[in-house]
mmCIF file of N, CA and C in Angstrom:
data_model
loop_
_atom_site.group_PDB
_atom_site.id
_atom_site.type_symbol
_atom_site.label_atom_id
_atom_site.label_comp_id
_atom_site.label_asym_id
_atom_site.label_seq_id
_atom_site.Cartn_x
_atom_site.Cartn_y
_atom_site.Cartn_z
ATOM 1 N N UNK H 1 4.718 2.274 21.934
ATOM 2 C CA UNK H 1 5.605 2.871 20.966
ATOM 3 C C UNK H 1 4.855 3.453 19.771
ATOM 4 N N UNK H 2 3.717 3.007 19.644
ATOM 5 C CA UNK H 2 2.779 3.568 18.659
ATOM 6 C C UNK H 2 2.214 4.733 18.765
ATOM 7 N N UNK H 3 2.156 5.233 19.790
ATOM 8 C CA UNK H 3 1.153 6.811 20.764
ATOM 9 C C UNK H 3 0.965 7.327 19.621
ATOM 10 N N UNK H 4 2.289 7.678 18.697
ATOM 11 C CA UNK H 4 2.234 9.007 18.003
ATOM 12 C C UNK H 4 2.299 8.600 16.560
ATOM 13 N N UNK H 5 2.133 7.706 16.082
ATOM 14 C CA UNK H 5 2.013 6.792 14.895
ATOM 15 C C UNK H 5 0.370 6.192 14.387
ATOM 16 N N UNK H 6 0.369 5.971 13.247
ATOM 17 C CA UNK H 6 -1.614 5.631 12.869
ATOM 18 C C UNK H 6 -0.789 3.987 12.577
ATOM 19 N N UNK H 7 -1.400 3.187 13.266
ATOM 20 C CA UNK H 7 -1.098 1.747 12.943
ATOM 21 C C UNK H 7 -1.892 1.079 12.056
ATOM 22 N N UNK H 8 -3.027 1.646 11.340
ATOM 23 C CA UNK H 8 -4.048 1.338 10.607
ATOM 24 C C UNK H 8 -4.847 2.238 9.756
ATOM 25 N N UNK H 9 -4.936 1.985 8.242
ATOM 26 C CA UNK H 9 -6.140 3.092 8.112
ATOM 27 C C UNK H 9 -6.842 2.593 7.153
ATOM 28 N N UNK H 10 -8.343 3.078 6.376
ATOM 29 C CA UNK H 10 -8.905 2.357 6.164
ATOM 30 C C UNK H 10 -9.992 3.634 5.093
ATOM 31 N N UNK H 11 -9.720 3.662 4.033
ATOM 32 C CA UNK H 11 -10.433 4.594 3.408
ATOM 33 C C UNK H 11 -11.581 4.376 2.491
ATOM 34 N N UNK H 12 -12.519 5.019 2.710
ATOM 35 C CA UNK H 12 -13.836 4.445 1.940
ATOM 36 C C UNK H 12 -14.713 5.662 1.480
ATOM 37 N N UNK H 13 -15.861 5.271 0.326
ATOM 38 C CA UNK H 13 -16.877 6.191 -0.062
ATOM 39 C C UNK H 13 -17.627 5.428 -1.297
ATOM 40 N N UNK H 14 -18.616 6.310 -1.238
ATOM 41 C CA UNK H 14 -19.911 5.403 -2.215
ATOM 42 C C UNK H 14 -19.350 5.539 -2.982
ATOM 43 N N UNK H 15 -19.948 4.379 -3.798
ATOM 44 C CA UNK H 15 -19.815 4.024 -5.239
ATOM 45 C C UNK H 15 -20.775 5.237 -5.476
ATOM 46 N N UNK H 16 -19.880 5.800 -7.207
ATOM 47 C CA UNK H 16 -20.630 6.775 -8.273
ATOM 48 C C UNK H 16 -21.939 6.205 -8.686
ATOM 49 N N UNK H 17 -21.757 5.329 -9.047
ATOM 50 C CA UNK H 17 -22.430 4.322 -9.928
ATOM 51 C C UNK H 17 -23.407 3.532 -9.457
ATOM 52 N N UNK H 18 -23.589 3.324 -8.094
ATOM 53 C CA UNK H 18 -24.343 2.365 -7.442
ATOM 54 C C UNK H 18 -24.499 2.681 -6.042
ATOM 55 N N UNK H 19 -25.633 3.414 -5.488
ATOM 56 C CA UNK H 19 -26.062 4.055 -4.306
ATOM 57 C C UNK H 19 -25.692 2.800 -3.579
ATOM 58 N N UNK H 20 -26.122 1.113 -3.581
ATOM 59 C CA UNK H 20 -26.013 0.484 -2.772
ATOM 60 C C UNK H 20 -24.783 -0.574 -2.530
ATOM 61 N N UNK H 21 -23.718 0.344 -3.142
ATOM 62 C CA UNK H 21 -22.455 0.039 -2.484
ATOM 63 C C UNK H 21 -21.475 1.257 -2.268
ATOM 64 N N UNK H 22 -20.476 0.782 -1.093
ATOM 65 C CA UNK H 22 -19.278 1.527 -0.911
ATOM 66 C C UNK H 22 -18.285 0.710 -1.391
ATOM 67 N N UNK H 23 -17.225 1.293 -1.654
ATOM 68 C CA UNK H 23 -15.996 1.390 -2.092
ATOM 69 C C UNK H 23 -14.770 1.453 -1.082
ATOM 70 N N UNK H 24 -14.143 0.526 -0.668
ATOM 71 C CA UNK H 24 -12.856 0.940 0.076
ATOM 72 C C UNK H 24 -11.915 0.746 -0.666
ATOM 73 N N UNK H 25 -10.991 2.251 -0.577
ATOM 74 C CA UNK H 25 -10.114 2.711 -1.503
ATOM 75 C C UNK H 25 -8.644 2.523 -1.167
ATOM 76 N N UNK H 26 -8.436 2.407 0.173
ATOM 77 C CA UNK H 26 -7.325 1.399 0.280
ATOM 78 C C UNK H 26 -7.390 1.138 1.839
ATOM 79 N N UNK H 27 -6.417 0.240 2.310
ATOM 80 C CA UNK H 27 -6.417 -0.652 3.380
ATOM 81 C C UNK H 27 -4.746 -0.513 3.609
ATOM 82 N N UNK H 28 -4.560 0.065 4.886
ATOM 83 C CA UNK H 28 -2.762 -0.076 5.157
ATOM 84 C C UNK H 28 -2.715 -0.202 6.398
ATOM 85 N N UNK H 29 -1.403 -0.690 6.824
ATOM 86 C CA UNK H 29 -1.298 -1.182 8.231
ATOM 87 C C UNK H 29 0.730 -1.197 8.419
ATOM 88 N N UNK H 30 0.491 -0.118 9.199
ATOM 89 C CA UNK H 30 2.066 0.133 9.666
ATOM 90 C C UNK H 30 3.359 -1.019 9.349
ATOM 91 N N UNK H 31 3.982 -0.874 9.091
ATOM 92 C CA UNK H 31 5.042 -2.263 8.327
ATOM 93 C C UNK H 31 5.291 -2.312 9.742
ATOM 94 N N UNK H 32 5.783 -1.868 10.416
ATOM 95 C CA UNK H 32 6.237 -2.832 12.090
ATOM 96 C C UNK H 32 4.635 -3.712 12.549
ATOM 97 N N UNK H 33 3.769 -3.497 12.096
ATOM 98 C CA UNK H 33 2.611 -4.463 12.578
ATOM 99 C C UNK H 33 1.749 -5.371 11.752
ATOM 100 N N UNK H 34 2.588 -5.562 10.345
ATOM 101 C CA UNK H 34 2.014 -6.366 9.325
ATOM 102 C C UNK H 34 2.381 -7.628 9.747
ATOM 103 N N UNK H 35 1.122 -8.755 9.667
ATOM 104 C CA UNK H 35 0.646 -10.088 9.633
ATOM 105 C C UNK H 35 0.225 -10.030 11.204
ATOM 106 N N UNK H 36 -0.132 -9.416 11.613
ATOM 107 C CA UNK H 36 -1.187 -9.311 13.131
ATOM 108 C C UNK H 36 -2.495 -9.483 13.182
ATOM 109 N N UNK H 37 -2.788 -9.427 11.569
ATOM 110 C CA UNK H 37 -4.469 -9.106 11.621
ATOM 111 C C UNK H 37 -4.977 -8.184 11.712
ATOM 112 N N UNK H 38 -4.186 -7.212 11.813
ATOM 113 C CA UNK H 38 -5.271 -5.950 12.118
ATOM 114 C C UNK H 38 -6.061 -5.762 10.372
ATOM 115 N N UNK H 39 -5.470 -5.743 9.464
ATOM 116 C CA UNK H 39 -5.746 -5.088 8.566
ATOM 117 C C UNK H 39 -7.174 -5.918 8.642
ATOM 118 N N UNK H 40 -7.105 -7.197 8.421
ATOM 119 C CA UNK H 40 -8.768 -7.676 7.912
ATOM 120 C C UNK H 40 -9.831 -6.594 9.629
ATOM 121 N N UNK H 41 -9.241 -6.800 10.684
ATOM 122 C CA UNK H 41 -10.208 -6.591 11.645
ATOM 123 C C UNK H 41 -10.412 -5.195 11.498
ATOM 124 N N UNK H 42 -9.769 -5.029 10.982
ATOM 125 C CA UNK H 42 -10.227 -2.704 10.086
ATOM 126 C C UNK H 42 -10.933 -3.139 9.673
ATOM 127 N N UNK H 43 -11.017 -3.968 8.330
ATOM 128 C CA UNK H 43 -11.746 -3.918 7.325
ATOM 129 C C UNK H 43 -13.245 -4.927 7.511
ATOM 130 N N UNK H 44 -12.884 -5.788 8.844
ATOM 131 C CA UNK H 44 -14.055 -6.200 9.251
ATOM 132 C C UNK H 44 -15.059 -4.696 9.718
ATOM 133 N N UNK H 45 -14.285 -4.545 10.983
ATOM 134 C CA UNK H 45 -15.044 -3.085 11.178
ATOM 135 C C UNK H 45 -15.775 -2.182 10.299
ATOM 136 N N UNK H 46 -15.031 -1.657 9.664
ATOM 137 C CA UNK H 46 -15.545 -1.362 8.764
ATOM 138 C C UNK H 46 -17.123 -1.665 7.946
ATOM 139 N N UNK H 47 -16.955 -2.437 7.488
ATOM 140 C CA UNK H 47 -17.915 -3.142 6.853
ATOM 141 C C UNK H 47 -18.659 -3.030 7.389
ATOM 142 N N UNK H 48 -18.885 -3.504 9.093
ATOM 143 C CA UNK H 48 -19.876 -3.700 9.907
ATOM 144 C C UNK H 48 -20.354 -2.270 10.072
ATOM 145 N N UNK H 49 -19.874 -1.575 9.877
ATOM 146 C CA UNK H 49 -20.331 0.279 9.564
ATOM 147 C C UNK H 49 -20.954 0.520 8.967
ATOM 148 N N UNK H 50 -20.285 -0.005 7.534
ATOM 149 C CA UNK H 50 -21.427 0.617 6.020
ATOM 150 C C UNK H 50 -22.471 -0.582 5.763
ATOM 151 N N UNK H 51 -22.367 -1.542 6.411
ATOM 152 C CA UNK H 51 -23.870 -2.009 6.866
ATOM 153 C C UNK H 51 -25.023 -1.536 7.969
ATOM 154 N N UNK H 52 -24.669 -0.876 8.684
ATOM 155 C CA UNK H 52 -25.868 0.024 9.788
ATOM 156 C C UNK H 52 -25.652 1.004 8.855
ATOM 157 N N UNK H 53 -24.833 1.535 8.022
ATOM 158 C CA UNK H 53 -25.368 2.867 7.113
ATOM 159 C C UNK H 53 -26.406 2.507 5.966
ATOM 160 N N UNK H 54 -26.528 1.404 5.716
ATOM 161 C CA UNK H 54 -27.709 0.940 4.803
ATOM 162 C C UNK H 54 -26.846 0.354 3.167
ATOM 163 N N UNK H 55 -25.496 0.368 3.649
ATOM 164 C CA UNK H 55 -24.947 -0.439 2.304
ATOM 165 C C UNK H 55 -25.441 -2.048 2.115
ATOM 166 N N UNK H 56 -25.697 -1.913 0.866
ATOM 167 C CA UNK H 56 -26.268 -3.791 0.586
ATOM 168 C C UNK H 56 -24.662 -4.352 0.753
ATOM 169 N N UNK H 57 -23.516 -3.409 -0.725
ATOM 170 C CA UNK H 57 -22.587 -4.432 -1.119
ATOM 171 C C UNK H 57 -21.300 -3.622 -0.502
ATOM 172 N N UNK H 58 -19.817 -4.148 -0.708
ATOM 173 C CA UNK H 58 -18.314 -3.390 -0.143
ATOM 174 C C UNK H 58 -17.882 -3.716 -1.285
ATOM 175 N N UNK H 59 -17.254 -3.267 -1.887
ATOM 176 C CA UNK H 59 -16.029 -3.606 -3.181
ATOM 177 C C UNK H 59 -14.633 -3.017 -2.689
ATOM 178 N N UNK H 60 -13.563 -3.414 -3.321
ATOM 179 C CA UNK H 60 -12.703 -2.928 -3.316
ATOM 180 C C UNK H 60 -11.763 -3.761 -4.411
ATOM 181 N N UNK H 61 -10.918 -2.952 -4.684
ATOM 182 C CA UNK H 61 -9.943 -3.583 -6.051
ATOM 183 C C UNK H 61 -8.438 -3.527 -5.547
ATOM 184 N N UNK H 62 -7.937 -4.971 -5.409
ATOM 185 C CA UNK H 62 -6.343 -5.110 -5.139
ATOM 186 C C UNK H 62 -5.259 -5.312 -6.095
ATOM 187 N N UNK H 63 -4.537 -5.009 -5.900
ATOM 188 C CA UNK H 63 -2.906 -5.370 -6.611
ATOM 189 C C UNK H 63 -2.022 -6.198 -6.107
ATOM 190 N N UNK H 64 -2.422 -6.764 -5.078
ATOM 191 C CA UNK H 64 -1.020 -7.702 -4.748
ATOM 192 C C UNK H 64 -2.003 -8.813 -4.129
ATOM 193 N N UNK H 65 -1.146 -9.825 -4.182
ATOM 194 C CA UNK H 65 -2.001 -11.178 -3.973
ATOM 195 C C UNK H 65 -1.920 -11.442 -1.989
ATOM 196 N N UNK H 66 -1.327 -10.219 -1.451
ATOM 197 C CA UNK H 66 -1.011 -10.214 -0.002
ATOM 198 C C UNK H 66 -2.496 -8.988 0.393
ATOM 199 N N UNK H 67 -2.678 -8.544 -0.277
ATOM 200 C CA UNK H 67 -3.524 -7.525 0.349
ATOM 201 C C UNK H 67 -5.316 -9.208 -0.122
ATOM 202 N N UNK H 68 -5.119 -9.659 -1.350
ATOM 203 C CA UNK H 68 -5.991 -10.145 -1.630
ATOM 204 C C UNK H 68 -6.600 -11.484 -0.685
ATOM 205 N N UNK H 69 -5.381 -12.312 0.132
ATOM 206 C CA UNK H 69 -5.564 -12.923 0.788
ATOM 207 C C UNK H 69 -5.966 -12.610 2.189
ATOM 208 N N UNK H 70 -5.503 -11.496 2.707
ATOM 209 C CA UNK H 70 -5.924 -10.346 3.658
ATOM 210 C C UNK H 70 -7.522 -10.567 3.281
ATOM 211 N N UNK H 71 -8.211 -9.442 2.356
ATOM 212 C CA UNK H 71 -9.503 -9.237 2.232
ATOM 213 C C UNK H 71 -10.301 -10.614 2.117
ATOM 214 N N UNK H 72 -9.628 -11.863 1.908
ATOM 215 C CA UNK H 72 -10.274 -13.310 1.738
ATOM 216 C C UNK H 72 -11.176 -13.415 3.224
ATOM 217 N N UNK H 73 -9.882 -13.224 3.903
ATOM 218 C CA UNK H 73 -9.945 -13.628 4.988
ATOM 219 C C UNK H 73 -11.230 -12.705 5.789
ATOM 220 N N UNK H 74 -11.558 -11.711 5.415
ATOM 221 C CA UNK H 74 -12.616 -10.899 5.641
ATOM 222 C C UNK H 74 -13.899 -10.963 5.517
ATOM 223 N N UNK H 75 -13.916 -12.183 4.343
ATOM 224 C CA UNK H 75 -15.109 -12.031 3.534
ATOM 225 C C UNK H 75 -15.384 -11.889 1.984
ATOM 226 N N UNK H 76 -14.669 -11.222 1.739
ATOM 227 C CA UNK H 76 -14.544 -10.949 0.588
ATOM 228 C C UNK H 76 -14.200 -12.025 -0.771
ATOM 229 N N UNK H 77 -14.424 -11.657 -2.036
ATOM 230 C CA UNK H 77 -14.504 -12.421 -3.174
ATOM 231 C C UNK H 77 -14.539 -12.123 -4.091
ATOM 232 N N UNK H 78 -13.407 -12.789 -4.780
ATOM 233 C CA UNK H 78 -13.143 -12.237 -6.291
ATOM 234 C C UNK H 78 -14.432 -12.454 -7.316
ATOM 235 N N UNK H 79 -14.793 -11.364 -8.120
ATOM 236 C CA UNK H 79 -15.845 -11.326 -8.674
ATOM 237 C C UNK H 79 -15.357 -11.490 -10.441
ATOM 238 N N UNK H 80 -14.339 -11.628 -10.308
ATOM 239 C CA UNK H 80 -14.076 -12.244 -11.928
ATOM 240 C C UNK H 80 -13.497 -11.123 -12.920
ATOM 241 N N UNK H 81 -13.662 -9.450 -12.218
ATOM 242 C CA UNK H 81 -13.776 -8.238 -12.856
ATOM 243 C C UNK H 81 -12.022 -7.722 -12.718
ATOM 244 N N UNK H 82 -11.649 -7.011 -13.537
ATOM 245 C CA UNK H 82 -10.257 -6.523 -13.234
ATOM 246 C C UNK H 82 -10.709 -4.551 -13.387
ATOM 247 N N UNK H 83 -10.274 -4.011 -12.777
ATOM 248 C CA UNK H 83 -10.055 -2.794 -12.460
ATOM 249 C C UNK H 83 -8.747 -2.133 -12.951
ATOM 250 N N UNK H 84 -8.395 -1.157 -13.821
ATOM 251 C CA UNK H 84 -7.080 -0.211 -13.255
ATOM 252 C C UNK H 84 -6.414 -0.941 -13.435
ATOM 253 N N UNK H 85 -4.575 -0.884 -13.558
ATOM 254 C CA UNK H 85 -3.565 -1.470 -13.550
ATOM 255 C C UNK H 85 -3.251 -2.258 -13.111
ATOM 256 N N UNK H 86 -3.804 -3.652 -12.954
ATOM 257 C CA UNK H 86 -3.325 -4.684 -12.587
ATOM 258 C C UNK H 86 -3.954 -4.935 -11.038
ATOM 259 N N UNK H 87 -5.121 -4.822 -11.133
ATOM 260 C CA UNK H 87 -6.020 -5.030 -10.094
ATOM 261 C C UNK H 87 -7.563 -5.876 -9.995
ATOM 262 N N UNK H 88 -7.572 -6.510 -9.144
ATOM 263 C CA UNK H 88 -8.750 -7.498 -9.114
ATOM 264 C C UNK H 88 -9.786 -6.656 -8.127
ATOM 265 N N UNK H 89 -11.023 -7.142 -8.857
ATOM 266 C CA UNK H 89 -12.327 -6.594 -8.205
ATOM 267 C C UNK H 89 -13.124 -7.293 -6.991
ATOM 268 N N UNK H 90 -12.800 -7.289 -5.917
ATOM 269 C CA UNK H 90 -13.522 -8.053 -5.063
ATOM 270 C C UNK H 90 -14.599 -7.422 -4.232
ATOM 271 N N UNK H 91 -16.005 -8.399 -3.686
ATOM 272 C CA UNK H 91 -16.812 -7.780 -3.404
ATOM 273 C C UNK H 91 -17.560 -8.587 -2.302
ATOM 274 N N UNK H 92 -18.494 -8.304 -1.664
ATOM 275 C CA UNK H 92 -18.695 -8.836 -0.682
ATOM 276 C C UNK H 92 -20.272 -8.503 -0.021
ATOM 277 N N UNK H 93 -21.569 -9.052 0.379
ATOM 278 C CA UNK H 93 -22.200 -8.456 0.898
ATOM 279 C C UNK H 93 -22.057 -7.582 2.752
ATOM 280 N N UNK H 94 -22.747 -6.547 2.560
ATOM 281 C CA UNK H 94 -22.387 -5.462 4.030
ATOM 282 C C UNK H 94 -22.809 -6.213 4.986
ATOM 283 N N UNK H 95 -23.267 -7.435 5.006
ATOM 284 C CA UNK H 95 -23.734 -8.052 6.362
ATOM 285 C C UNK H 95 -23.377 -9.309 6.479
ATOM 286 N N UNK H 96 -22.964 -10.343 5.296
ATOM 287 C CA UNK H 96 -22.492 -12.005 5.674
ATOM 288 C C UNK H 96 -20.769 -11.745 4.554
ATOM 289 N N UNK H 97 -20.317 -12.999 4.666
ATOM 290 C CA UNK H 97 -19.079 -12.893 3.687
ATOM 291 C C UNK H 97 -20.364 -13.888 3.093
ATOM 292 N N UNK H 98 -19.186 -13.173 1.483
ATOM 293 C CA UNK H 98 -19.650 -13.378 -0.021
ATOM 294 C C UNK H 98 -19.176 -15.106 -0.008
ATOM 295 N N UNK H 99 -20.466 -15.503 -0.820
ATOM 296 C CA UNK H 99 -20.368 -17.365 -0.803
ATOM 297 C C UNK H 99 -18.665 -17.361 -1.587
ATOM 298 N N UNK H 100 -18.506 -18.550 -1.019
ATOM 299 C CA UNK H 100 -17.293 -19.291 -1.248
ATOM 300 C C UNK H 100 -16.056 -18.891 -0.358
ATOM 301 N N UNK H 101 -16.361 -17.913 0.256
ATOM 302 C CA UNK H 101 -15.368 -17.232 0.936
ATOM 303 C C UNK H 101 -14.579 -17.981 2.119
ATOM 304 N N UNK H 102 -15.317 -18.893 2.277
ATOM 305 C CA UNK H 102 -14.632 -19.985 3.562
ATOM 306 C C UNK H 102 -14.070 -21.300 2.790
ATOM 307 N N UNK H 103 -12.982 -21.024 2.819
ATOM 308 C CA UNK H 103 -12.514 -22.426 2.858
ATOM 309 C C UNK H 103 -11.783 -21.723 1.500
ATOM 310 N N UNK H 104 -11.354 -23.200 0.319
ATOM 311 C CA UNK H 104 -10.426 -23.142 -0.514
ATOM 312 C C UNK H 104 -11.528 -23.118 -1.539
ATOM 313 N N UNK H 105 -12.511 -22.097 -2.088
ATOM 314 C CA UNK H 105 -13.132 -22.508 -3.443
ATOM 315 C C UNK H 105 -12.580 -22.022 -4.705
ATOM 316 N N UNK H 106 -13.275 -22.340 -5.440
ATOM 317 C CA UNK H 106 -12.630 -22.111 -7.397
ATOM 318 C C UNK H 106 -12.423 -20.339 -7.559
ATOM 319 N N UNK H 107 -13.057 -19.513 -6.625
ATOM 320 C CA UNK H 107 -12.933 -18.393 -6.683
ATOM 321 C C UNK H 107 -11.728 -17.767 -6.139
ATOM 322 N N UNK H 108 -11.938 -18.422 -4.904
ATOM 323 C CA UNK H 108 -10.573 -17.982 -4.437
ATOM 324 C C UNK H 108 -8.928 -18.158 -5.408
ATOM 325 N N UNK H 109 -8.947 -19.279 -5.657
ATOM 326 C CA UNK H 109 -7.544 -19.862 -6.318
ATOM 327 C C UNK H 109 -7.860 -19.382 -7.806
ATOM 328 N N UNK H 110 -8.877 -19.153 -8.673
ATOM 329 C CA UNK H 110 -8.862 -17.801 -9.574
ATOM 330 C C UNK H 110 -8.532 -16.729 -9.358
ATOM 331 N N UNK H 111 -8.440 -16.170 -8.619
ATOM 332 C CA UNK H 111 -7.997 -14.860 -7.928
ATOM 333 C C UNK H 111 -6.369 -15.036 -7.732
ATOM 334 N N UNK H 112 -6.292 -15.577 -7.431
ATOM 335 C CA UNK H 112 -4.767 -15.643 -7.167
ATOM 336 C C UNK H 112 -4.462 -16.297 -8.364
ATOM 337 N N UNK H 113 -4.408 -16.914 -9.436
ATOM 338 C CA UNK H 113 -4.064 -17.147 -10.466
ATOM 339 C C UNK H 113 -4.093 -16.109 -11.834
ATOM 340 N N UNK H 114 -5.349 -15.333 -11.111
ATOM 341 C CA UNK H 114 -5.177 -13.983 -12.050
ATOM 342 C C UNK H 114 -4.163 -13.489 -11.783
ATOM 343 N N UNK H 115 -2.988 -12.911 -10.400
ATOM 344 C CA UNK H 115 -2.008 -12.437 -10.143
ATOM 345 C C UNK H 115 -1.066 -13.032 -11.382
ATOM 346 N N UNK H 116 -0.994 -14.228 -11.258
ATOM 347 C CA UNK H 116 0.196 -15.193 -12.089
ATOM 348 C C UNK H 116 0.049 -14.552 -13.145
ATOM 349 N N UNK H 117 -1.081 -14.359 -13.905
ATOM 350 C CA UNK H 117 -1.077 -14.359 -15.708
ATOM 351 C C UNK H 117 -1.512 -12.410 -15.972
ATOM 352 N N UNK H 118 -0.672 -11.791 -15.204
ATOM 353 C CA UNK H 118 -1.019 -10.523 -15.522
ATOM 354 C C UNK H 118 0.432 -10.171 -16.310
ATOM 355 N N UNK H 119 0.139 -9.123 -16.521
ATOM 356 C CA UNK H 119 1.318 -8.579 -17.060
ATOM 357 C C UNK H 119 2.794 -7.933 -16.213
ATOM 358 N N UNK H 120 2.093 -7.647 -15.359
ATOM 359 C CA UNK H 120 2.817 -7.526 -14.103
ATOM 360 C C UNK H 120 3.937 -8.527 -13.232
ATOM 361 N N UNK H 121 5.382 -8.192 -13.710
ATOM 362 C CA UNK H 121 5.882 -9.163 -13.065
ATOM 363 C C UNK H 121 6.178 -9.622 -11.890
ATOM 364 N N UNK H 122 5.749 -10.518 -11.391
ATOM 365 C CA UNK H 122 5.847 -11.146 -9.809
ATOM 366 C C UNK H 122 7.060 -10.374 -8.842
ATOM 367 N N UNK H 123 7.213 -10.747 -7.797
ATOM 368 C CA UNK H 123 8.587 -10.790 -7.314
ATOM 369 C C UNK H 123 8.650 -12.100 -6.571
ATOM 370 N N UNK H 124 9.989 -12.538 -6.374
ATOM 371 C CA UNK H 124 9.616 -14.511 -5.886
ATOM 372 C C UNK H 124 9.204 -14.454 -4.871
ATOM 373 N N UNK H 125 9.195 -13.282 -3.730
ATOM 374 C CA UNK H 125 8.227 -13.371 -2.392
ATOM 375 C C UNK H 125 6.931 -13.200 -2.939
ATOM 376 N N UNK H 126 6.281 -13.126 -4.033
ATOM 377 C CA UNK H 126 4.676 -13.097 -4.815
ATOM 378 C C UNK H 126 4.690 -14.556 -4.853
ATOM 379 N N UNK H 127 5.561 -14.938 -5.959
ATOM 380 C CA UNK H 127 5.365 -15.684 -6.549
ATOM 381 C C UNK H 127 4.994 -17.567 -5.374
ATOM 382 N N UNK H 128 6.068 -17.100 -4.485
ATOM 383 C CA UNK H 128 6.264 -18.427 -3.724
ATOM 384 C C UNK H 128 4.595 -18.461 -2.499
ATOM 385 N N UNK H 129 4.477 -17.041 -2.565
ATOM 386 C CA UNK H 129 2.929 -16.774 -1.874
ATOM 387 C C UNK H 129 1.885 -17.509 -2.406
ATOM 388 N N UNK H 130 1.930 -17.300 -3.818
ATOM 389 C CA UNK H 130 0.787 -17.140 -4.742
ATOM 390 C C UNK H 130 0.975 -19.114 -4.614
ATOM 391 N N UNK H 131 2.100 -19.782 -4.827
ATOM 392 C CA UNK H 131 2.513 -21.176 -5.059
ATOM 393 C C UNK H 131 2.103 -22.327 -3.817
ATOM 394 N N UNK H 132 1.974 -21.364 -2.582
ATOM 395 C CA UNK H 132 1.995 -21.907 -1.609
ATOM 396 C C UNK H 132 0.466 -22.006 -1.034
ATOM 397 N N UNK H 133 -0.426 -21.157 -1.385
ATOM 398 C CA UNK H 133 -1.932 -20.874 -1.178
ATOM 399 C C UNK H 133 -2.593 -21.489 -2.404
ATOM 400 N N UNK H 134 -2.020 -21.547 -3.398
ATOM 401 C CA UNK H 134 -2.216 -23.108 -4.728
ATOM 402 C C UNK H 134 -2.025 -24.453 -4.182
ATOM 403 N N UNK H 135 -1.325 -24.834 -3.076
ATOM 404 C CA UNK H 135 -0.773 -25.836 -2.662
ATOM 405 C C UNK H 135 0.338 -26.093 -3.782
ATOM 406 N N UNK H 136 0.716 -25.849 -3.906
ATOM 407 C CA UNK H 136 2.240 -26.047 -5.400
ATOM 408 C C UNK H 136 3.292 -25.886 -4.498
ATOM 409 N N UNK H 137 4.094 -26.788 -5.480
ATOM 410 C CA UNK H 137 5.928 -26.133 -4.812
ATOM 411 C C UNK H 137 5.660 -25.148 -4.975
ATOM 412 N N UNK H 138 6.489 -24.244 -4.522
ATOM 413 C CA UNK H 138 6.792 -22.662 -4.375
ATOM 414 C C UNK H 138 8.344 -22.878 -5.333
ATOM 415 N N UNK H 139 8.970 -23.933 -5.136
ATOM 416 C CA UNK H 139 10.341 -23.787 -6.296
ATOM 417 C C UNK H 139 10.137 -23.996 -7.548
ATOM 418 N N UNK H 140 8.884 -24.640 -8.053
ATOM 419 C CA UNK H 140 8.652 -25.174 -9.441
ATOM 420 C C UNK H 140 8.252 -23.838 -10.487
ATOM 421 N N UNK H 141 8.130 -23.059 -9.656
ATOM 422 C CA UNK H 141 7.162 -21.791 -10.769
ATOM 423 C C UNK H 141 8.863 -20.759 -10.176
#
């Protein structure tokens, strides 16, 4: 049912600023095929690309704490930096995932706590996300 449909896409280019990283500029995945995985296994791919192209690092900057747990799962890691309107800076080396990236570390659950204290107001499908990957009630917040 897909033939004539893009179920995935995956946009990237060097950093201005820094020959030895790329930049992926966004990450989407058809709403009839969201939570399949594809999106991290793009963005695995990926990666594994602009590493035989000679990239050291990958960055990319998210807005929603669903795309952020996505890129976790990739490798990726919040680097502490905020970007643009309400967006976190995550980064990653082009050939291993970025330390802490496995498992539950202080980086990760900073990252998602930056979502909480932005200015940006939640919606309770955020919020109960963000509550539930904290280990928290999801009704208390």
């Amino acid at each position: 049912e897909f033939d004539d449909d893009v179920v995935a896409a995956v946009s990237f280019s060097p950093d201005r600023t820094d020959p030895a990283c790329c930049r992926l500029r966004y990450v989407t995945v058809h709403v009839a095929r969201r939570g399949e995985g594809l999106g991290p296994r793009l963005v695995d791919r990926t990666v594994s690309r602009l590493a035989a192209d000679g990239y050291d690092r990958v960055r990319i900057a998210v807005n929603n704490p669903f795309a952020y747990v996505a890129l976790h799962k990739s490798g990726f890691a919040y680097t502490g930096e905020r970007t643009g309107l309400a967006e976190l800076e995550l980064e990653r080396p082009a050939t291993e995932p970025a330390p802490e990236s496995e498992g539950d570390g202080e980086r990760y659950r900073a990252g998602l706590r930056a979502f909480r204290e932005d200015d940006r107001e939640l919606d309770p499908r955020e919020r109960r996300f963000i509550a539930e990957r904290l280990g928290e009630d999801p009704e208390s917040g």
